[in-house]
Coordinates of C-alpha atoms and ligand atoms in Angstrom, one line a residue:
X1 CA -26.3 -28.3 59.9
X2 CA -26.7 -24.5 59.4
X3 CA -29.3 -22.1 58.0
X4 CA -28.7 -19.1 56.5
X5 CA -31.1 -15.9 56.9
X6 CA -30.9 -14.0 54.2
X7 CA -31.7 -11.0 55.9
X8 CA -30.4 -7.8 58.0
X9 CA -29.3 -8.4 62.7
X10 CA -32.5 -6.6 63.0
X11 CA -35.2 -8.6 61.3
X12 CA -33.1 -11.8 62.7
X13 CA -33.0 -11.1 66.1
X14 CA -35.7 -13.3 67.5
X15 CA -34.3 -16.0 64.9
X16 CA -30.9 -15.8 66.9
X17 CA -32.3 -16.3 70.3
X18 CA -34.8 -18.6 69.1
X19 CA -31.7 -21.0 67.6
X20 CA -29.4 -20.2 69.9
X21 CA -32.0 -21.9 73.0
X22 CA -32.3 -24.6 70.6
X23 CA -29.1 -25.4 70.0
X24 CA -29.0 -25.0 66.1
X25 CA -26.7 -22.6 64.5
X26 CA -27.6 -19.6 62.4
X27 CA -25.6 -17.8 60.2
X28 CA -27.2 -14.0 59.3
X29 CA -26.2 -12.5 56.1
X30 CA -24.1 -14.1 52.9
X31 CA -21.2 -11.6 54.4
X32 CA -21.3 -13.5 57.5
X33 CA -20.2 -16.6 56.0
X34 CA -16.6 -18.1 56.5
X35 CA -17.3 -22.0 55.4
X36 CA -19.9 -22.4 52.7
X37 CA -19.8 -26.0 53.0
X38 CA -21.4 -25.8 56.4
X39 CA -25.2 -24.3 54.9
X40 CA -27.7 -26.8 54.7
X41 CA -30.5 -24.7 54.8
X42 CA -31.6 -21.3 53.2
X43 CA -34.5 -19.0 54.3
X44 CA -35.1 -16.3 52.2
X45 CA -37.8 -14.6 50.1
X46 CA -35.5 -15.0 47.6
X47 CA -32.5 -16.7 47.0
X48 CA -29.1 -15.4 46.6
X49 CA -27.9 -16.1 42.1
X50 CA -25.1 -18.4 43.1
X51 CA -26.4 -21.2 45.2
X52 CA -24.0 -23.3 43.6
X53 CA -21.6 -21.9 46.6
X54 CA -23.0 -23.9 49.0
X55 CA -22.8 -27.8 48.2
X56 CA -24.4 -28.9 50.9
X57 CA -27.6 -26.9 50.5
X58 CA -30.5 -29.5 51.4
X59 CA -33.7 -27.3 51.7
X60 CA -34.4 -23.7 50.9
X61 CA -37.7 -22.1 53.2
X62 CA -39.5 -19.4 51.6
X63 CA -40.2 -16.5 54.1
X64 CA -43.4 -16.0 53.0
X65 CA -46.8 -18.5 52.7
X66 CA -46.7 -18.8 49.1
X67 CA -43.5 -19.8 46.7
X68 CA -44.5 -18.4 43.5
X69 CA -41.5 -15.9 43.9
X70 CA -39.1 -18.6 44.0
X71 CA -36.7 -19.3 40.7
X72 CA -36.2 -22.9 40.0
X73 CA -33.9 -24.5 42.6
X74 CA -31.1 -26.6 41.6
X75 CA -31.7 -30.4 41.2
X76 CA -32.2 -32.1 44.4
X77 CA -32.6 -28.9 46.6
X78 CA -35.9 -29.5 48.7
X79 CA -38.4 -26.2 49.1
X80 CA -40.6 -25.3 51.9
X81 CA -43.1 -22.8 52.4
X82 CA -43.3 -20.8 56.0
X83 CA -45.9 -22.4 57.7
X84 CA -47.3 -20.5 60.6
X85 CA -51.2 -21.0 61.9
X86 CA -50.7 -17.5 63.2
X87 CA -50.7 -16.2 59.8
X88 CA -53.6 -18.9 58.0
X89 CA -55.6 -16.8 61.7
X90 CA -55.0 -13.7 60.2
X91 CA -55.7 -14.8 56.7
X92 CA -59.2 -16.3 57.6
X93 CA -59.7 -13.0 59.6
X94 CA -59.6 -10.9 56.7
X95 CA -61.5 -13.3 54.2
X96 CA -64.3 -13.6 57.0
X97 CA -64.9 -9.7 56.9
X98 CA -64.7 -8.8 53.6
X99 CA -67.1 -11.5 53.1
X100 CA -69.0 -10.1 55.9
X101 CA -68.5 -6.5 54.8
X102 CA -69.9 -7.7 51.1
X103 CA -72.9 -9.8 52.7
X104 CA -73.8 -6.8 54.6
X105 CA -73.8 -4.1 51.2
X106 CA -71.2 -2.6 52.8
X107 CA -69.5 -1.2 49.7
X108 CA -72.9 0.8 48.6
X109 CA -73.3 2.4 52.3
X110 CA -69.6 3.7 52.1
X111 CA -70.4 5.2 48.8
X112 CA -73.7 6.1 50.1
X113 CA -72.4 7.5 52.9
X114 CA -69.9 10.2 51.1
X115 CA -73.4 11.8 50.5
X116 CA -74.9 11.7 53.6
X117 CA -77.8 9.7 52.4
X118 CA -79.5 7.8 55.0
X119 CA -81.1 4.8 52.5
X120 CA -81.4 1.4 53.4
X121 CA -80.7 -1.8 51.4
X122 CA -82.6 -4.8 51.0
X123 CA -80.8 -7.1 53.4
X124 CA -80.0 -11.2 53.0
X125 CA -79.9 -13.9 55.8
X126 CA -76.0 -15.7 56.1
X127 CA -77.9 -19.0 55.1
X128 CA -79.1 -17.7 52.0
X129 CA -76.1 -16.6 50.2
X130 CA -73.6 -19.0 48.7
X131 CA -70.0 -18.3 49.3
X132 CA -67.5 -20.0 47.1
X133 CA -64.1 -21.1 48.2
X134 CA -61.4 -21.4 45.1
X135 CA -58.5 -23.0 47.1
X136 CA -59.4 -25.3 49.9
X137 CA -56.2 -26.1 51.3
X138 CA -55.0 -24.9 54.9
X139 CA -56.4 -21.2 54.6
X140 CA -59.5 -22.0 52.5
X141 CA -60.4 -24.8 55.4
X142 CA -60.2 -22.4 58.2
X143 CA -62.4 -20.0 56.2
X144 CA -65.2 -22.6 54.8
X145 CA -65.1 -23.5 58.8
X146 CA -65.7 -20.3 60.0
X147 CA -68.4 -19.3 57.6
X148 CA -70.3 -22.1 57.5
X149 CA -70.2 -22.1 61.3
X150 CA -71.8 -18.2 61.0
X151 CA -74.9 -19.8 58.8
X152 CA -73.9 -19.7 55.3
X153 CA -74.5 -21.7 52.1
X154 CA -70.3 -22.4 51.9
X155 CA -68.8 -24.6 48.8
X156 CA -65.1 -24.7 47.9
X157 CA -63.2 -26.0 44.4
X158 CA -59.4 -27.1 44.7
X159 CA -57.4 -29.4 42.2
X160 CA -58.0 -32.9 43.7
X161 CA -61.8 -31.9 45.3
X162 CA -60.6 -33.9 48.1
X163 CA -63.7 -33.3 50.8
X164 CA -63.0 -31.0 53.9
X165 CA -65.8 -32.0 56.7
X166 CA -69.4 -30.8 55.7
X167 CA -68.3 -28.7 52.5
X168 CA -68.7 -30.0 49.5
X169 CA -65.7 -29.3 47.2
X170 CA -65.8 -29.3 43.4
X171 CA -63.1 -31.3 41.4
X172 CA -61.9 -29.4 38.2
X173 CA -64.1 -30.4 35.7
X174 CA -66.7 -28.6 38.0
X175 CA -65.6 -25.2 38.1
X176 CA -68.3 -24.1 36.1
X177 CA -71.4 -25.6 38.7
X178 CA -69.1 -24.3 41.5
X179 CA -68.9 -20.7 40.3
X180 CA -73.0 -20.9 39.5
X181 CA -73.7 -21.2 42.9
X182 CA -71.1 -18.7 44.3
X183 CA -72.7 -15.0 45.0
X184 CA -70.0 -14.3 47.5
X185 CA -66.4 -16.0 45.3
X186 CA -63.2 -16.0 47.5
X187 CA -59.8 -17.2 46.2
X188 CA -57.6 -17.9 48.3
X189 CA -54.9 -20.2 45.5
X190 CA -51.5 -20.5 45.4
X191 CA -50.4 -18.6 42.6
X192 CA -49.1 -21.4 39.7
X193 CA -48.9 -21.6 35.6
X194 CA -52.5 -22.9 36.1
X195 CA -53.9 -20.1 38.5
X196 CA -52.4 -17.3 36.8
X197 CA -55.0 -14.9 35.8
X198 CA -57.9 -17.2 36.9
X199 CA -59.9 -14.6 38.2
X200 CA -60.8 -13.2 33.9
X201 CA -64.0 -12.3 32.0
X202 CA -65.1 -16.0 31.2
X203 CA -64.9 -16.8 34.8
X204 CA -66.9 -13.7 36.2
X205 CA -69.3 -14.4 33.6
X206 CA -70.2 -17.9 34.8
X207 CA -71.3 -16.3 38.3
X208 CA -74.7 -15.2 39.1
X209 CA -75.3 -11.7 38.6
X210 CA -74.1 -9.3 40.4
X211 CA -71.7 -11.7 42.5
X212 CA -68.8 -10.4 45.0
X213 CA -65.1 -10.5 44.6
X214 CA -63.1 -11.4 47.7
X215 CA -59.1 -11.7 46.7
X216 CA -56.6 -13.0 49.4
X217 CA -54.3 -14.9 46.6
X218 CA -52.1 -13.3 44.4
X219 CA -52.4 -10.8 42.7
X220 CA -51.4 -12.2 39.2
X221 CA -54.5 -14.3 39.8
X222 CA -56.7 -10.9 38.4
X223 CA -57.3 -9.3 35.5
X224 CA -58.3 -6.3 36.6
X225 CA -59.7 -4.8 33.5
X226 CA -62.3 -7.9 33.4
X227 CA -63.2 -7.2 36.7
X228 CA -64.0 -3.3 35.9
X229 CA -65.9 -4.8 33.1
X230 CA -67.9 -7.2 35.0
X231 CA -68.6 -4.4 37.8
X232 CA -69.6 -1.7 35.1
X233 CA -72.0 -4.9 33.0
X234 CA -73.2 -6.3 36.7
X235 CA -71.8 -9.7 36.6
X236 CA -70.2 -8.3 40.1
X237 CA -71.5 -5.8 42.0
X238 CA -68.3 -5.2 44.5
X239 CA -64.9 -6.7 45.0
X240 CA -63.0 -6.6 48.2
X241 CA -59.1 -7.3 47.6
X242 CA -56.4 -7.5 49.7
X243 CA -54.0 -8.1 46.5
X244 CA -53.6 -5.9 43.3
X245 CA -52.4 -6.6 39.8
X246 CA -49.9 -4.3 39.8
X247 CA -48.4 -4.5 43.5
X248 CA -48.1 -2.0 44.6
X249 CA -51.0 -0.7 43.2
X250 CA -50.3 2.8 41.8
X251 CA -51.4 5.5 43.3
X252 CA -53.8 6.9 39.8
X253 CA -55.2 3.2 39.1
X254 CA -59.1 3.5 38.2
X255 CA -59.5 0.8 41.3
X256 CA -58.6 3.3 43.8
X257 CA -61.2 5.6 43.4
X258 CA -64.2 2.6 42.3
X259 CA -66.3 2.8 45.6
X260 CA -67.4 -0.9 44.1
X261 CA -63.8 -1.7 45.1
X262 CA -62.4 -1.9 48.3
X263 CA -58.4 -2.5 48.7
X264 CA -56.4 -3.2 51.5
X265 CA -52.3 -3.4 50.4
X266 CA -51.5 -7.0 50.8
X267 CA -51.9 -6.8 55.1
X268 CA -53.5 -9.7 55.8
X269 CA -51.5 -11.7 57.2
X270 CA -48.2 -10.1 59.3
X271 CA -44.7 -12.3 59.6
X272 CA -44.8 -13.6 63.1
X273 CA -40.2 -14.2 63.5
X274 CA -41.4 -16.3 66.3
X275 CA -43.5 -18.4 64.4
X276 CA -41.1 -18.5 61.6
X277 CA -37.9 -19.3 63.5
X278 CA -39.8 -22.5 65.2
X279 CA -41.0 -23.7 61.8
X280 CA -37.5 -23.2 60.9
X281 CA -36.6 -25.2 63.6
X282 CA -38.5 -28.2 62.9
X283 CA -37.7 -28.3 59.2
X284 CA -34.0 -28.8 60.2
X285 CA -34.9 -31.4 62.7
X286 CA -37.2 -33.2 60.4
X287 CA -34.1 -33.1 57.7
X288 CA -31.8 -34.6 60.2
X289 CA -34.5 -37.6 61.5
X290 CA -35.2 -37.6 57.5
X291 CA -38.7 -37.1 57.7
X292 CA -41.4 -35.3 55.9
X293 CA -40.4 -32.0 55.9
X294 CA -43.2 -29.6 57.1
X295 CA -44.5 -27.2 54.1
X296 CA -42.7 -28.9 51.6
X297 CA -43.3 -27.7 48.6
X298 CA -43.8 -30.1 45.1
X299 CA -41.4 -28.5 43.1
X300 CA -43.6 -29.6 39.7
X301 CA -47.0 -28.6 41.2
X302 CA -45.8 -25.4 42.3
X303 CA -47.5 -25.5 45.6
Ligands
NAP1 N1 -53.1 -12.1 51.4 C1 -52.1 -12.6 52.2 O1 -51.6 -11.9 53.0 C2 -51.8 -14.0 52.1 C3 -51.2 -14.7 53.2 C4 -50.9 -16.0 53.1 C5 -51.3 -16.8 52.0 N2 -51.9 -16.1 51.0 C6 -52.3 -16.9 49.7 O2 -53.1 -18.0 50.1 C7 -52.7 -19.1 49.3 C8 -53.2 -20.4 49.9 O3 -52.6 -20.7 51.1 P1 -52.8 -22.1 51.8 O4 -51.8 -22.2 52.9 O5 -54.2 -22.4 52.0 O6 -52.3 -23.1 50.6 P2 -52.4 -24.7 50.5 O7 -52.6 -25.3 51.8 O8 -51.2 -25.1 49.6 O9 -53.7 -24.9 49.6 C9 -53.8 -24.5 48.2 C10 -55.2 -25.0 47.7 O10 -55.3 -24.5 46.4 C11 -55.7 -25.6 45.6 N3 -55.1 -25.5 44.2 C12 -53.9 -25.3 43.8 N4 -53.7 -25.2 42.5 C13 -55.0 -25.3 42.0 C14 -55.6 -25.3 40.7 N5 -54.8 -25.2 39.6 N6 -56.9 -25.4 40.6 C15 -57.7 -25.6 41.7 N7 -57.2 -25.6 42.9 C16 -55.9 -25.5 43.1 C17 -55.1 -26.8 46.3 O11 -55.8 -28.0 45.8 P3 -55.5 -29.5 46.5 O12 -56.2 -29.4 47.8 O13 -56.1 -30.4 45.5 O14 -54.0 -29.6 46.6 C18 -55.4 -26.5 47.7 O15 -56.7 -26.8 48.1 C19 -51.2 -18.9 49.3 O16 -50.6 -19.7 48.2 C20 -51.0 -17.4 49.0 O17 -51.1 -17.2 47.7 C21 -52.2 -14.8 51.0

């Protein structure tokens, strides 16, 4: 079995050494190839047009946490997703202080403080404001954890409303009681048909007034317009986003310059190589003992 990086010595280096102590054999670059037949496995953000040269390609690992980049992979090809506790850290991190940052009307005493005025704000205890998980899968646990262990009100929503310990999670059919009780909403979904533009004007309108935004997703997940609408009409009063439709944001968009609106350019969570190269790792070892490989990806669900 071999993998193939697509990507540049550099960025590999760590992959190398990390293969090379564990005996598994890595191949950097599509140049670097002299026996096609030999690639069983594929890491890349995205893949090279003509996977059809290598007939022994088993798996394909995304380099990144989500897959919604990936084109449809020939029949029988498995896909995983990087999978790397490091980065769900990070993730939770960032969710945990905009949430923090929103709780604490941070937004207005930015904005307030661009004119030096010294005004405070009514303030709110952690156990009386609701936060609102949409996605309660590895990332959106971590987060509901941390959260609810700081004191607040936390619920989350996810496809199957399978039940994470002590937070309830909504099914479905019960986005709209979910969002009803959410004054501080966080997505944190994988970005699929079904999640595309999620975040819209029906959905801010079923929140209670004057709600908070925070967006670790994707940004296709937003309609940005509907959320300058519900900021200007006071379904939200702030968003915190650490992804943008557009990405990259350009540089004149209205959201910039919105001190509702506070953007961070898609940093939450950093690649760790190590990380990456041992995940790697076990997903060619759990394709040799042919077991469940880990982050596989359902191919129909698109997560
Ligand atoms: N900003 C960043 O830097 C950054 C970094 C890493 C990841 N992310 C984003 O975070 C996302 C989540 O990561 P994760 O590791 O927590 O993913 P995960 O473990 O696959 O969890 C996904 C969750 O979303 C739910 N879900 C999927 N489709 C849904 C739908 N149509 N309606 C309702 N719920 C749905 C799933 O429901 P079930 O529990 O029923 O399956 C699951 O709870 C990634 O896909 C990526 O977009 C962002």
């Amino acid at each position: 079995m071999a993998l193939l990086f697509v990507s540049s010595a550099e960025r590999a280096a760590v992959w190398v050494s990390a293969f090379d102590a564990a005996g598994e054999k890595i191949i950097v670059g599509e140049e670097a190839v002299t026996d096609p037949a030999e690639i069983t496995h594929l890491l890349c953000w995205t893949p090279p047009k003509d996977l059809q040269r290598y007939p022994n390609l088993r798996v394909v690992i995304s380099a990144g946490a989500g897959v919604d980049q990936m084109p449809p992979l020939p029949e029988g090809v498995e896909l995983v997703r990087a999978i790397d506790p490091g980065i769900e850290e990070m993730v939770r991190d960032w969710v945990v202080m905009a949430t923090l940052m929103q709780h604490r009307a941070i937004p207005v005493y930015l904005a307030r403080a661009q004119q030096g005025l010294w005004k405070p704000q009514p303030g709110r205890h952690a156990k009386n404001t609701r936060v609102g998980i949409m996605g309660m899968g590895r990332i959106g646990t971590l987060a509901a954890q941390t959260l609810g262990g700081m004191g607040f009100k936390v619920s989350g929503w996810s496809r199957s409303g399978r039940a994470v310990a002590d937070v309830p999670v909504y099914g479905l059919q019960d986005l709209d009681v979910f969002l009803s009780q959410s004054d501080i909403l966080i997505c944190l979904l994988p970005l699929t048909t079904e999640t595309r533009g999620i975040l819209n004007a029906d959905l801010f309108a079923k929140l209670p007034e004057g709600a908070a935004l925070v967006h670790a997703g994707r940004g296709a997940q937003l309609d940005m317009q509907a959320m300058r609408d519900a900021l200007d009409g006071g379904a939200l009063s702030s968003a915190m986003l650490d992804v943008t439709n557009p990405e990259p944001l350009p540089a004149d968009h209205w959201a910039w310059r919105d001190p509702r609106v506070i953007i961070t350019p898609h940093i939450a969570a950093v690649t760790d190589h190590h990380a990456g190269s041992m995940h790697a790792l076990e997903v060619i070892r759990a394709t040799r003992d042919n077991r469940p490989l880990p982050g596989r990806v359902d191919q129909d669900r698109g997560y």
